[in-house]
Tab-separated table of N, CA and C in Angstrom:
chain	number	residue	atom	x	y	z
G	30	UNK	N	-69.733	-3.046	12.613
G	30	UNK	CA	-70.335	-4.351	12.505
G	30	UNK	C	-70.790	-4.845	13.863
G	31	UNK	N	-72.087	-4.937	14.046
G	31	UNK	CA	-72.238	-6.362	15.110
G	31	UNK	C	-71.688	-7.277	15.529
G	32	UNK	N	-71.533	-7.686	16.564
G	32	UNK	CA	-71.437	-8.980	16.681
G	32	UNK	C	-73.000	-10.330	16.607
G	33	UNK	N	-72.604	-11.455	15.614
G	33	UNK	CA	-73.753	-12.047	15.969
G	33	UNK	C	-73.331	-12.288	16.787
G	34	UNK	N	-74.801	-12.728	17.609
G	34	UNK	CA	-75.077	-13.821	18.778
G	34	UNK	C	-75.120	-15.296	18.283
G	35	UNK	N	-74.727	-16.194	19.075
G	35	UNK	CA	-74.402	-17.472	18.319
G	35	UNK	C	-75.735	-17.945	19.652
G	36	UNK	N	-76.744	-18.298	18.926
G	36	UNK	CA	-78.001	-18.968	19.443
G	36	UNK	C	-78.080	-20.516	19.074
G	37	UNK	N	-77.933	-21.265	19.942
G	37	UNK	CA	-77.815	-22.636	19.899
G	37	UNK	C	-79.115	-22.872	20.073
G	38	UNK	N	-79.811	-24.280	19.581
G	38	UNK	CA	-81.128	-24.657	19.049
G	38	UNK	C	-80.972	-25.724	20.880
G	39	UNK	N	-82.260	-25.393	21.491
G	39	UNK	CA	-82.602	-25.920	22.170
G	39	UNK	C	-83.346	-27.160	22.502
G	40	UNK	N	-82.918	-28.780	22.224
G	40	UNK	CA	-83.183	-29.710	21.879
G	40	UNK	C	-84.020	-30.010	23.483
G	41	UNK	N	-85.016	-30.703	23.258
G	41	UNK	CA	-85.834	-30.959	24.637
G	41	UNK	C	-85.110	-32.482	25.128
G	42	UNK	N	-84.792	-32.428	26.353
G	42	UNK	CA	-84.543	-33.819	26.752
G	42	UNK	C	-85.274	-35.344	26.360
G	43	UNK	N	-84.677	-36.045	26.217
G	43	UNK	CA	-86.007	-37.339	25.629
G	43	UNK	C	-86.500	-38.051	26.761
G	44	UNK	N	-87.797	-37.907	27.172
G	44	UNK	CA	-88.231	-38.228	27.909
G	44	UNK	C	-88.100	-39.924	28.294
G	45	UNK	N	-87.505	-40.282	29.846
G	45	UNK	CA	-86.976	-41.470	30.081
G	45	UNK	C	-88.443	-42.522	30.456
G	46	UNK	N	-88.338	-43.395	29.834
G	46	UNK	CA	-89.315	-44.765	29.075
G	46	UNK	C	-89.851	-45.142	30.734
G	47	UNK	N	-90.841	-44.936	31.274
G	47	UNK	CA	-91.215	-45.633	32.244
G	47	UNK	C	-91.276	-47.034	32.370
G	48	UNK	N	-91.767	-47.821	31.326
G	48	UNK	CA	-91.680	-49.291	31.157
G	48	UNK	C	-90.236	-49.675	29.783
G	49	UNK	N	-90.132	-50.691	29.903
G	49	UNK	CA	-89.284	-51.399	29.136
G	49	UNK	C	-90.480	-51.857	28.184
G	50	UNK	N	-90.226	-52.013	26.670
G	50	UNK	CA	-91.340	-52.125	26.022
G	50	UNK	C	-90.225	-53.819	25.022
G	51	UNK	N	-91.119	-54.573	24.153
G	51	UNK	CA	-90.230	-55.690	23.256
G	51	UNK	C	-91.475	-55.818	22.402
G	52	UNK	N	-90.979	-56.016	21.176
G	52	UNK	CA	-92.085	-56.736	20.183
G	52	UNK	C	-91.671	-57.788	19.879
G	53	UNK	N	-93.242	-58.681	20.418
G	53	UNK	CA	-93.265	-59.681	20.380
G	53	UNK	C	-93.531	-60.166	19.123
G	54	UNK	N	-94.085	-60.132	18.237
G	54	UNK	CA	-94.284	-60.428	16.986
G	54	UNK	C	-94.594	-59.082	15.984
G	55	UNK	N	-94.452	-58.841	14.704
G	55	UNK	CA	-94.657	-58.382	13.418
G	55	UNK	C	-95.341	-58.792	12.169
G	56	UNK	N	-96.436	-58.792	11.748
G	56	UNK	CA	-97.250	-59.235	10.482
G	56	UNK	C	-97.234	-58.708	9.680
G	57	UNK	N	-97.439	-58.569	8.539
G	57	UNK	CA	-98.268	-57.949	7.563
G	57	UNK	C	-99.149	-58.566	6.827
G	58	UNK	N	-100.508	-57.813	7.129
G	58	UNK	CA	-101.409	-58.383	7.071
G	58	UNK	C	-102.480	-57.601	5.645
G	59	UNK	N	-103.253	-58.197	5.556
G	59	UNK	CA	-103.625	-58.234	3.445
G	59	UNK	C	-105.098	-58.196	3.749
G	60	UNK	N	-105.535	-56.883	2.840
G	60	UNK	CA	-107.370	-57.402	2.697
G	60	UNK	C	-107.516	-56.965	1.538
G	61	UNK	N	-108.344	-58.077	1.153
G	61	UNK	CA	-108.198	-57.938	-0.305
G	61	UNK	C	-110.042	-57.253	-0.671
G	62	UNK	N	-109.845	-56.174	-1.497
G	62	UNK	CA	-111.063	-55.686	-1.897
G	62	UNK	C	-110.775	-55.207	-3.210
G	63	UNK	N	-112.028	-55.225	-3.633
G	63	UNK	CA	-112.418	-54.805	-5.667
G	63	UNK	C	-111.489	-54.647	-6.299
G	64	UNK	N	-110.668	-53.055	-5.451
G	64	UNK	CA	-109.661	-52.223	-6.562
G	64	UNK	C	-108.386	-53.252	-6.242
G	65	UNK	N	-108.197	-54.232	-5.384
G	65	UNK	CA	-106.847	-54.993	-5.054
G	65	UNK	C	-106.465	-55.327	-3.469
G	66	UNK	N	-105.278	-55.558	-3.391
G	66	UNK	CA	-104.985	-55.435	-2.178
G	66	UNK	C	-104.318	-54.640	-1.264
G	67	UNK	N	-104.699	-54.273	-0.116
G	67	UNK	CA	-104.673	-53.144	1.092
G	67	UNK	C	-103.367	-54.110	2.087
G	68	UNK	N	-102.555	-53.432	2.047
G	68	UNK	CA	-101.548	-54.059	2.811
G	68	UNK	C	-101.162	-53.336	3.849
G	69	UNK	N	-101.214	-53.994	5.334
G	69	UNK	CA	-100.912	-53.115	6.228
G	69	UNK	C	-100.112	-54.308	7.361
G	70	UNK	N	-99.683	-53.514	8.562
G	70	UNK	CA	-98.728	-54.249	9.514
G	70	UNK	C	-99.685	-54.229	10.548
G	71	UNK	N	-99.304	-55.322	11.404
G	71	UNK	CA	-99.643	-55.636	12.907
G	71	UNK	C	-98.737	-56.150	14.026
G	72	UNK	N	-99.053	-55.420	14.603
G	72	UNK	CA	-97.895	-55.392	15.804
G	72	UNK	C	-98.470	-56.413	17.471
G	73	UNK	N	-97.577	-56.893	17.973
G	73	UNK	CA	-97.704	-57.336	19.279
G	73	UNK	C	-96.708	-57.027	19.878
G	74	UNK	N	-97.026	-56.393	21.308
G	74	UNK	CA	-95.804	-55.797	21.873
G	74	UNK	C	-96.361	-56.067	23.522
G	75	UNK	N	-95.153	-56.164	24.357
G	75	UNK	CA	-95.259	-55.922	25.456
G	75	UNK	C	-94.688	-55.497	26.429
G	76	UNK	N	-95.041	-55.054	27.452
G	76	UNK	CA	-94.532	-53.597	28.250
G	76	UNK	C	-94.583	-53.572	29.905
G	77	UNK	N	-93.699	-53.520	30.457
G	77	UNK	CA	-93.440	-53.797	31.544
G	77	UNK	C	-92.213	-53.312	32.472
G	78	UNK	N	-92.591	-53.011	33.597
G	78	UNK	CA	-91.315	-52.291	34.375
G	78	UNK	C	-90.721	-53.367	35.148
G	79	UNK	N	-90.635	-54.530	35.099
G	79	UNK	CA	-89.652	-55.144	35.585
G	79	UNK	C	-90.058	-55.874	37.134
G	80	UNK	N	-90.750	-55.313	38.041
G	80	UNK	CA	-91.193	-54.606	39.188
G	80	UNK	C	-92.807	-56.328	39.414
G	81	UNK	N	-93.422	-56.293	38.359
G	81	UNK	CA	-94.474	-57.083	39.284
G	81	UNK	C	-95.575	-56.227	38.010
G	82	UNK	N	-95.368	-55.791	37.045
G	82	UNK	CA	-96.020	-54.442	36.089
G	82	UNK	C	-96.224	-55.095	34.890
G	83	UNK	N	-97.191	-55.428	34.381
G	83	UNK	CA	-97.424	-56.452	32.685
G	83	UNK	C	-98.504	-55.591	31.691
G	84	UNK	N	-97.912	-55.190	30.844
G	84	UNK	CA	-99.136	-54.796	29.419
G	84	UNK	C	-98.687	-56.018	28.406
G	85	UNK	N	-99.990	-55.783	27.764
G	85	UNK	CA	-99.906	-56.953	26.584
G	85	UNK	C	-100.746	-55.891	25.503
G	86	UNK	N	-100.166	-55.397	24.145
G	86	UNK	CA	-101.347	-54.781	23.401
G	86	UNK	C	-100.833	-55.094	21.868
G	87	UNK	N	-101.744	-55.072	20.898
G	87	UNK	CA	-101.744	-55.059	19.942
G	87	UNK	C	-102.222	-53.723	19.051
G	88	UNK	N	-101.734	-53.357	17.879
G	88	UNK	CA	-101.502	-52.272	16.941
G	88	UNK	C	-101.695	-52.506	15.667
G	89	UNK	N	-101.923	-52.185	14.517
G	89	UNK	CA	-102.420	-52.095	13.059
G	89	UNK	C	-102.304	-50.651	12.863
G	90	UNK	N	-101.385	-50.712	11.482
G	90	UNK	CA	-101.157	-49.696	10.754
G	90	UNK	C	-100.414	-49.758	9.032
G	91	UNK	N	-100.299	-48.840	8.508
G	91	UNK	CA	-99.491	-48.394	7.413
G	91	UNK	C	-98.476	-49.244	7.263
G	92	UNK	N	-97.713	-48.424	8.769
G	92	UNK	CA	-96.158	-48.433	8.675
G	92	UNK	C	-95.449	-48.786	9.967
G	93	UNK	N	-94.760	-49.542	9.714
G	93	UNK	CA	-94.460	-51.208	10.908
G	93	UNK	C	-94.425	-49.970	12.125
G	94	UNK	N	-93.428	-48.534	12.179
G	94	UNK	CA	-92.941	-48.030	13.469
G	94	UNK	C	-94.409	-47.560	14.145
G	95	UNK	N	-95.534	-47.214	12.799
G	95	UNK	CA	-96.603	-46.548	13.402
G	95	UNK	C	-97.635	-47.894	14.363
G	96	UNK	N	-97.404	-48.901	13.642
G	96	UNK	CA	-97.985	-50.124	14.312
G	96	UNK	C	-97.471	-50.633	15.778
G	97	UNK	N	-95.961	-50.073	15.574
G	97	UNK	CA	-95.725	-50.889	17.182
G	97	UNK	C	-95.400	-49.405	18.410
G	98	UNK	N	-96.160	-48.115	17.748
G	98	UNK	CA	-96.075	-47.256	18.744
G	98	UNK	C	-97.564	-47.680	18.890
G	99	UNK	N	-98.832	-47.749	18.346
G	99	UNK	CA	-99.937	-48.081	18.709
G	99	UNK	C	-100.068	-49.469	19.492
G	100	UNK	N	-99.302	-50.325	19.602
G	100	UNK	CA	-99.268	-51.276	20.472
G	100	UNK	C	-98.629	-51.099	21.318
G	101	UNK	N	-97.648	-49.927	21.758
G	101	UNK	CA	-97.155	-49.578	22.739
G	101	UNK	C	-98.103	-49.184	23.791
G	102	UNK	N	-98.686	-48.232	22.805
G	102	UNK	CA	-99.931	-47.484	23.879
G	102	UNK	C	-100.806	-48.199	24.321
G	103	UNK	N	-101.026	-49.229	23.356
G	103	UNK	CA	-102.349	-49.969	23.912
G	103	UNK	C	-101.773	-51.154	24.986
G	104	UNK	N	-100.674	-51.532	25.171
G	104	UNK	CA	-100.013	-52.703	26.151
G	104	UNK	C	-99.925	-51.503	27.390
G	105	UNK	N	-99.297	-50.032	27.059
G	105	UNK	CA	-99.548	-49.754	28.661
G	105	UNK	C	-100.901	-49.138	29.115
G	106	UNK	N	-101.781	-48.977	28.039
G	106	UNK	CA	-103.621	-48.904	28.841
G	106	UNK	C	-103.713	-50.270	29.500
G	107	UNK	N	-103.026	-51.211	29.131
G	107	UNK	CA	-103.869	-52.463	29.596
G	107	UNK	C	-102.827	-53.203	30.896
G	108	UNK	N	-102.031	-52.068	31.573
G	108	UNK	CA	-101.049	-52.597	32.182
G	108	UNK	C	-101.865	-53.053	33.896
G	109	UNK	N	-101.323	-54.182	34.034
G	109	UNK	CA	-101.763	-55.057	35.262
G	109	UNK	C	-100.775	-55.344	36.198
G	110	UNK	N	-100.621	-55.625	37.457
G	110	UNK	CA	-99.987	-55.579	39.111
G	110	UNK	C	-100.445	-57.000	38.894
G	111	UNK	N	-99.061	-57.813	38.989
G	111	UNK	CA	-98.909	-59.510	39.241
G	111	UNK	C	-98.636	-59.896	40.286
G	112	UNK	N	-99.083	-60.717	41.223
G	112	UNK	CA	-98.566	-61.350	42.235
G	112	UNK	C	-96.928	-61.855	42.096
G	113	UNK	N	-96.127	-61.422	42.937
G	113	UNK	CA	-94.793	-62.438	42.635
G	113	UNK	C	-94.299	-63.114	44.115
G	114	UNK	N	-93.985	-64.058	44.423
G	114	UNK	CA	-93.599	-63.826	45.787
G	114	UNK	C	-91.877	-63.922	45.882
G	115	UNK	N	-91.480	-63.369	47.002
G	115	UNK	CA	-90.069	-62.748	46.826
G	115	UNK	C	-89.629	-62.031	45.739
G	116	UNK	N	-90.349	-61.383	45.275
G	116	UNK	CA	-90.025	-60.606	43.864
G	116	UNK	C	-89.057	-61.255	42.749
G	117	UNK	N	-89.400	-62.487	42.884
G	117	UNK	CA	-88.766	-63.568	41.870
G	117	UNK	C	-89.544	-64.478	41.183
G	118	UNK	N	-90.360	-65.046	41.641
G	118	UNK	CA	-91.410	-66.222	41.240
G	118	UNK	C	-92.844	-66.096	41.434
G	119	UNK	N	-93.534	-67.213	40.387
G	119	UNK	CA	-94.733	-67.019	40.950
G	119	UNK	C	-95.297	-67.768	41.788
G	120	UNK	N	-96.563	-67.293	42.779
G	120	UNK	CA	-97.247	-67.784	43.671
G	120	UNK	C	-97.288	-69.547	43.838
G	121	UNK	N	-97.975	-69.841	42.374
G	121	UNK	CA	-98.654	-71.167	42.625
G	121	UNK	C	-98.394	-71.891	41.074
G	122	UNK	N	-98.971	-73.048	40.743
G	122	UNK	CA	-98.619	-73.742	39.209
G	122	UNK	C	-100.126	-73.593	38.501
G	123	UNK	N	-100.101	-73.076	36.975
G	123	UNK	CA	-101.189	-72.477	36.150
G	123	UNK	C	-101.243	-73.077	35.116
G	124	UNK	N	-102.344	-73.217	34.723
G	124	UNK	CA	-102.405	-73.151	33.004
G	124	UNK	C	-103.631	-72.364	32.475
G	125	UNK	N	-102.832	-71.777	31.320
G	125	UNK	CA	-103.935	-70.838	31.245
G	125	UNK	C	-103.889	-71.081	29.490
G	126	UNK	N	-104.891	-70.731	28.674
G	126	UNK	CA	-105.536	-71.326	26.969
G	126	UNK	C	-105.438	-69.859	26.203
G	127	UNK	N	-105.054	-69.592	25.114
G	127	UNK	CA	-105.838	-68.715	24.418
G	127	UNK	C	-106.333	-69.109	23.017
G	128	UNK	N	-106.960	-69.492	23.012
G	128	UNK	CA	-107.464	-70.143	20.896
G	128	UNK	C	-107.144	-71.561	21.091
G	129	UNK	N	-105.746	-71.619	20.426
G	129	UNK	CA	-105.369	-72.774	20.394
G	129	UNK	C	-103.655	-73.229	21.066
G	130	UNK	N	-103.478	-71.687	21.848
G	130	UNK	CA	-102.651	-72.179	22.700
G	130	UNK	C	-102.438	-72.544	23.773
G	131	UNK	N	-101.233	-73.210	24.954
G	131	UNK	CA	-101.822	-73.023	26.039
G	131	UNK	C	-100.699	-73.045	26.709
G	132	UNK	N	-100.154	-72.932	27.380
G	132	UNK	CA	-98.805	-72.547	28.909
G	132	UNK	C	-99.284	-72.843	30.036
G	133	UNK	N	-98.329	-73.494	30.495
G	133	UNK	CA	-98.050	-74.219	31.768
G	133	UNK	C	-97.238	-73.105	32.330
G	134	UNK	N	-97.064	-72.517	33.510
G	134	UNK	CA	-96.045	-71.916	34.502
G	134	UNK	C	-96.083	-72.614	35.790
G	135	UNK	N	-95.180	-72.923	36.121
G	135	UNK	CA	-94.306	-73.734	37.600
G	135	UNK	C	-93.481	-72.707	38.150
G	136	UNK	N	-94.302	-72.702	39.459
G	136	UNK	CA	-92.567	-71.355	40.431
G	136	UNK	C	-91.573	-72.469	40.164
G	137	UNK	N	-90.270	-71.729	40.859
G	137	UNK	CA	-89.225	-72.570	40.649
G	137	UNK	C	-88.532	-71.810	41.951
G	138	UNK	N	-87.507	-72.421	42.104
G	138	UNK	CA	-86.277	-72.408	43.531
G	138	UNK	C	-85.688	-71.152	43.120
G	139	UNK	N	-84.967	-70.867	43.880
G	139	UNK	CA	-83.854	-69.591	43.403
G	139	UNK	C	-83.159	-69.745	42.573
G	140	UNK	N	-82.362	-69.255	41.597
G	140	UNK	CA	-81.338	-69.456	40.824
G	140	UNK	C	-81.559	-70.224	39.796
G	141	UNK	N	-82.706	-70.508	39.266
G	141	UNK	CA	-83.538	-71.350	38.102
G	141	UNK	C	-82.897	-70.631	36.849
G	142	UNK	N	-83.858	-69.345	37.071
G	142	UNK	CA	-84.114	-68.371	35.659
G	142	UNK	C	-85.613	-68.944	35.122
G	143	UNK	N	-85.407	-68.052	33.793
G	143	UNK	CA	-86.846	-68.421	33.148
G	143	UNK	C	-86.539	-69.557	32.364
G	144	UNK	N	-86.876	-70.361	32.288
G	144	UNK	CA	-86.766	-71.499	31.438
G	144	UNK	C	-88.269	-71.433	30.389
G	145	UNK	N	-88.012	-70.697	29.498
G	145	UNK	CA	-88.836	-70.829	28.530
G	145	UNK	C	-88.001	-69.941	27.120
G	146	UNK	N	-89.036	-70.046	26.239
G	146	UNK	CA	-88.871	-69.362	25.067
G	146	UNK	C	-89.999	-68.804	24.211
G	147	UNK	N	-89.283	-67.899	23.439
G	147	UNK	CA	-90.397	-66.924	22.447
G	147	UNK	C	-91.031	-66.144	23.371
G	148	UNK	N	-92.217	-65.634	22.917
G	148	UNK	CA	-93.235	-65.165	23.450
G	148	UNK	C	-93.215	-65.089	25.115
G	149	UNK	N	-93.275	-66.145	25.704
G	149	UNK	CA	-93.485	-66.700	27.128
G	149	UNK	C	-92.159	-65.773	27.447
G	150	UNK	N	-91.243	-66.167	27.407
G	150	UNK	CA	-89.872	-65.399	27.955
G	150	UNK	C	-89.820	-64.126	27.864
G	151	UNK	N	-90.348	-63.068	26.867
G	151	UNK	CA	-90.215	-62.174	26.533
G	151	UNK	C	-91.726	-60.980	27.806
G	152	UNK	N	-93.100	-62.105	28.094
G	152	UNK	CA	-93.908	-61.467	28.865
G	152	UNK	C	-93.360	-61.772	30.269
G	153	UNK	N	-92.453	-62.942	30.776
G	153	UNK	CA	-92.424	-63.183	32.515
G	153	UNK	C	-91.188	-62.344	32.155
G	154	UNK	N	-90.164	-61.857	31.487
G	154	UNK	CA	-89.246	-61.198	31.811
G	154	UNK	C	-89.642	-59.588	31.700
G	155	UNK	N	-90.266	-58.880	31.000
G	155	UNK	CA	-91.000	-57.629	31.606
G	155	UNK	C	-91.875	-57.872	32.877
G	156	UNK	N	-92.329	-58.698	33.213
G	156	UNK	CA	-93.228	-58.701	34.377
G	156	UNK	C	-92.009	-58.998	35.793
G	157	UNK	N	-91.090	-58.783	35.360
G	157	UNK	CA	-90.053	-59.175	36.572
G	157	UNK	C	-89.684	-60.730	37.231
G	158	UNK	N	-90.244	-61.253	36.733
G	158	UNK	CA	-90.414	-63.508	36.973
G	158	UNK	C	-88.825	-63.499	36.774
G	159	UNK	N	-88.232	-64.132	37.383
G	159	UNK	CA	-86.670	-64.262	37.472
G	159	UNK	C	-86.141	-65.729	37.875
G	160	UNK	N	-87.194	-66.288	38.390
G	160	UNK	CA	-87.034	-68.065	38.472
G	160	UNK	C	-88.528	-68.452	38.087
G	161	UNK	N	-88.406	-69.972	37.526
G	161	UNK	CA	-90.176	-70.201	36.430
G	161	UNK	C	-89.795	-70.765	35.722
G	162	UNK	N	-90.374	-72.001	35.838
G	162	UNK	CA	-90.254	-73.158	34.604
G	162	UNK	C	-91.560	-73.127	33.926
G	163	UNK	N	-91.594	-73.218	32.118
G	163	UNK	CA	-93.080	-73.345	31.767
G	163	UNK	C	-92.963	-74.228	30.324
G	164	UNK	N	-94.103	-74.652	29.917
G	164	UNK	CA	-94.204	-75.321	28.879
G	164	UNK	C	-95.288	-74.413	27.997
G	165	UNK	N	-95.006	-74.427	26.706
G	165	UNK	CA	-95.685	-74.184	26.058
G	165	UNK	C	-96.670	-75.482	25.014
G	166	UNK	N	-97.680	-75.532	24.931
G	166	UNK	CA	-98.351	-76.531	24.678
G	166	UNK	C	-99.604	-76.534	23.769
G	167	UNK	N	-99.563	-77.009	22.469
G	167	UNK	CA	-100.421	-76.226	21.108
G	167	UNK	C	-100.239	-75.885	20.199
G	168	UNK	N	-100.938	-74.484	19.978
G	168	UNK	CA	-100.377	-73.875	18.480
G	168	UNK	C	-99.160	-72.453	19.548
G	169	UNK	N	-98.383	-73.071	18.478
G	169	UNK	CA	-96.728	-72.229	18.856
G	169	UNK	C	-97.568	-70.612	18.284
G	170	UNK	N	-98.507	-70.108	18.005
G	170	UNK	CA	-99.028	-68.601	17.700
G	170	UNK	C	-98.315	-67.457	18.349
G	171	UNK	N	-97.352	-67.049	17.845
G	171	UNK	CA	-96.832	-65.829	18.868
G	171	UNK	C	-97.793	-65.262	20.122
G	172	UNK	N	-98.852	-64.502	19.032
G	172	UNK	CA	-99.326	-63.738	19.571
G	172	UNK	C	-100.472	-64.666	21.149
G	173	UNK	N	-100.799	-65.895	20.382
G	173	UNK	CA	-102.011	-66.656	21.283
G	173	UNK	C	-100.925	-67.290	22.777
G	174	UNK	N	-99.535	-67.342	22.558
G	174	UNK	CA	-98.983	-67.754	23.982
G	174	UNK	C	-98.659	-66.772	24.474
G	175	UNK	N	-98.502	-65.380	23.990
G	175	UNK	CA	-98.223	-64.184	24.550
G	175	UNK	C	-99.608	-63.404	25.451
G	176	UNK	N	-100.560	-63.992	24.450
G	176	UNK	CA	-102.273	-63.543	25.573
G	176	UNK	C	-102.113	-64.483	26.385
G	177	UNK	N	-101.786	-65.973	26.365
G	177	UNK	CA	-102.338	-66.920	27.428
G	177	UNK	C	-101.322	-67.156	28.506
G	178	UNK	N	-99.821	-66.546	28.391
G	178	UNK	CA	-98.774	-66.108	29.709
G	178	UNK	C	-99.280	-64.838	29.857
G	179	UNK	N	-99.806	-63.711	30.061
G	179	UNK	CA	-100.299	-62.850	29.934
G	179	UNK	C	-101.643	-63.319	30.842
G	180	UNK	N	-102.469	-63.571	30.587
G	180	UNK	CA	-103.941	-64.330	31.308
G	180	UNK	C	-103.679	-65.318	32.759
G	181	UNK	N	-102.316	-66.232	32.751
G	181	UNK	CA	-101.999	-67.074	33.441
G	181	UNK	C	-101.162	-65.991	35.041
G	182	UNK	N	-100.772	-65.120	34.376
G	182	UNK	CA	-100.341	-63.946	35.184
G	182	UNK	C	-100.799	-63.183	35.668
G	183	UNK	N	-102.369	-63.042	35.512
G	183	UNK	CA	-103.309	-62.101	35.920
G	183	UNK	C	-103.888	-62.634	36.979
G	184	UNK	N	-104.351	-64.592	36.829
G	184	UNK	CA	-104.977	-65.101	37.724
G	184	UNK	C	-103.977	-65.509	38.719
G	185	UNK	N	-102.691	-65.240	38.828
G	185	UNK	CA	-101.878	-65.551	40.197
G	185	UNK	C	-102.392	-65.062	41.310
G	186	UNK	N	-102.733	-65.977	42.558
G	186	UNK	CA	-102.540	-65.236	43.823
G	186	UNK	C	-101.944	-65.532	44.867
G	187	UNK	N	-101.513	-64.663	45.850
G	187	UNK	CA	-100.137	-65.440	46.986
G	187	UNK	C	-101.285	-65.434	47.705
G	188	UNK	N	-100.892	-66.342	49.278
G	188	UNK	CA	-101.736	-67.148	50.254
G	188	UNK	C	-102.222	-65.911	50.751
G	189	UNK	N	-101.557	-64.597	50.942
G	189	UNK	CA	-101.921	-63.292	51.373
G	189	UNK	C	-103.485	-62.630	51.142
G	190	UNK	N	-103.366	-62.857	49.516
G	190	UNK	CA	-104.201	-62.420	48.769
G	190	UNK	C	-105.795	-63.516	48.860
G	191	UNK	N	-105.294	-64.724	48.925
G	191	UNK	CA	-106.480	-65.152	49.221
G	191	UNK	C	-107.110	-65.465	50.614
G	192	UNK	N	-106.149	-65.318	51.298
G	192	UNK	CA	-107.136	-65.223	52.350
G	192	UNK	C	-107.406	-63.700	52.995
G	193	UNK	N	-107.311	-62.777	52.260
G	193	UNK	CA	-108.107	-61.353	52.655
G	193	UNK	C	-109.311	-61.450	51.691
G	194	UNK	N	-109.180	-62.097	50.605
G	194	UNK	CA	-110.738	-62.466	49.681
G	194	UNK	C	-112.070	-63.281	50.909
G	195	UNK	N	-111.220	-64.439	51.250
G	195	UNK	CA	-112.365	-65.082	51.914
G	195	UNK	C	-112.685	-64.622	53.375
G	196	UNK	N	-111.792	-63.888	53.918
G	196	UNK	CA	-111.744	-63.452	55.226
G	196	UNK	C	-111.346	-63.819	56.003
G	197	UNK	N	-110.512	-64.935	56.067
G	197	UNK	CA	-109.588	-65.981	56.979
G	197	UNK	C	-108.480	-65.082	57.434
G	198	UNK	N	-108.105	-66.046	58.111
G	198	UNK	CA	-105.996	-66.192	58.328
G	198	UNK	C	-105.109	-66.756	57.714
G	199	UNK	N	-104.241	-66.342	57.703
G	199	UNK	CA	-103.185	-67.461	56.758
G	199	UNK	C	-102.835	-68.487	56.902
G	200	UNK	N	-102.997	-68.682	58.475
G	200	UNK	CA	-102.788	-70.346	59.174
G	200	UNK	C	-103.993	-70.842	58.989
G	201	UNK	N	-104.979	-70.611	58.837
G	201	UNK	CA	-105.777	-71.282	58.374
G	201	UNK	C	-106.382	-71.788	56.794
G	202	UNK	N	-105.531	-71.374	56.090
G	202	UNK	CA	-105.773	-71.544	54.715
G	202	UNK	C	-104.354	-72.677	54.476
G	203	UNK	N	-103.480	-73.013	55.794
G	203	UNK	CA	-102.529	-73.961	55.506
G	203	UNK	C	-102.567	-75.112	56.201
């Protein structure tokens, strides 16, 4: 008799998540045509390393997991480099609109935290924001305060940044 060989199945390591990913909201969403209705999911998700790093994407599908891996992908195609200063807060005070929503963000002192909720909390805490006071102001829309903290984060800039735009000094922009 032989001996078998005892061949163990070689499982591939799972590749470690470059960003931290959260879904922000879940739908299911309805179109109604001739033969009835077509029912499918929509996803909002967002994705971020913690670091100063922001995606925001949205997904449609079948089946909720296939919807929020397609919004995975599409939040890190759309991933953006935020101004933070001290790698805690932001630059300056914003408001930024999407539809019918709209957010306020205020830097804040050390040892604040995020003072917000939903949506808003879920994009400045992947983007690394660690002190930040904000209001949300409108339609409460998951998805429309999640584009417009998202938008309000894009247009940040530290005194650095704008005065290499105009060509100045920094003492002179103060």
């Amino acid at each position: 008799m032989e001996a078998k060989k005892e061949t163990k199945k070689k499982f591939r390591e799972p590749r470690k998540k470059a960003y931290d990913e959260e879904v922000i909201d879940i739908r299911r969403v309805t179109k109604v045509t001739k033969g009835g209705r077509n029912f499918r999911f929509s996803a909002v998700v967002a994705a971020g390393d913690r670091k100063g790093k922001i995606g925001l994407g949205t997904g449609k599908a079948n089946e909720v997991p296939e919807a929020i891996s397609k919004a995975t992908n599409n939040a890190i195609k759309n991933m953006v480099k935020i101004s933070l200063v001290e790698n805690r807060t932001i630059p300056h005070e914003i408001t930024a609109t999407q539809t019918g929503s709209k957010v306020l963000l205020k830097p804040a002192f050390k040892g604040t935290g995020v003072k917000a909720g939903g949506a808003v909390r879920a994009v400045l805490e992947l983007a690394g924001v660690k002190d930040v006071l904000t209001k949300s102001l409108g339609s409460s829309s998951k998805i429309n305060v999640a584009h417009a903290t998202f938008t309000a984060l894009k247009q940040q800039r530290t005194v650095e940044e704008v005065a290499k735009i105009r060509g100045k000094q920094v003492e002179d922009l103060l």
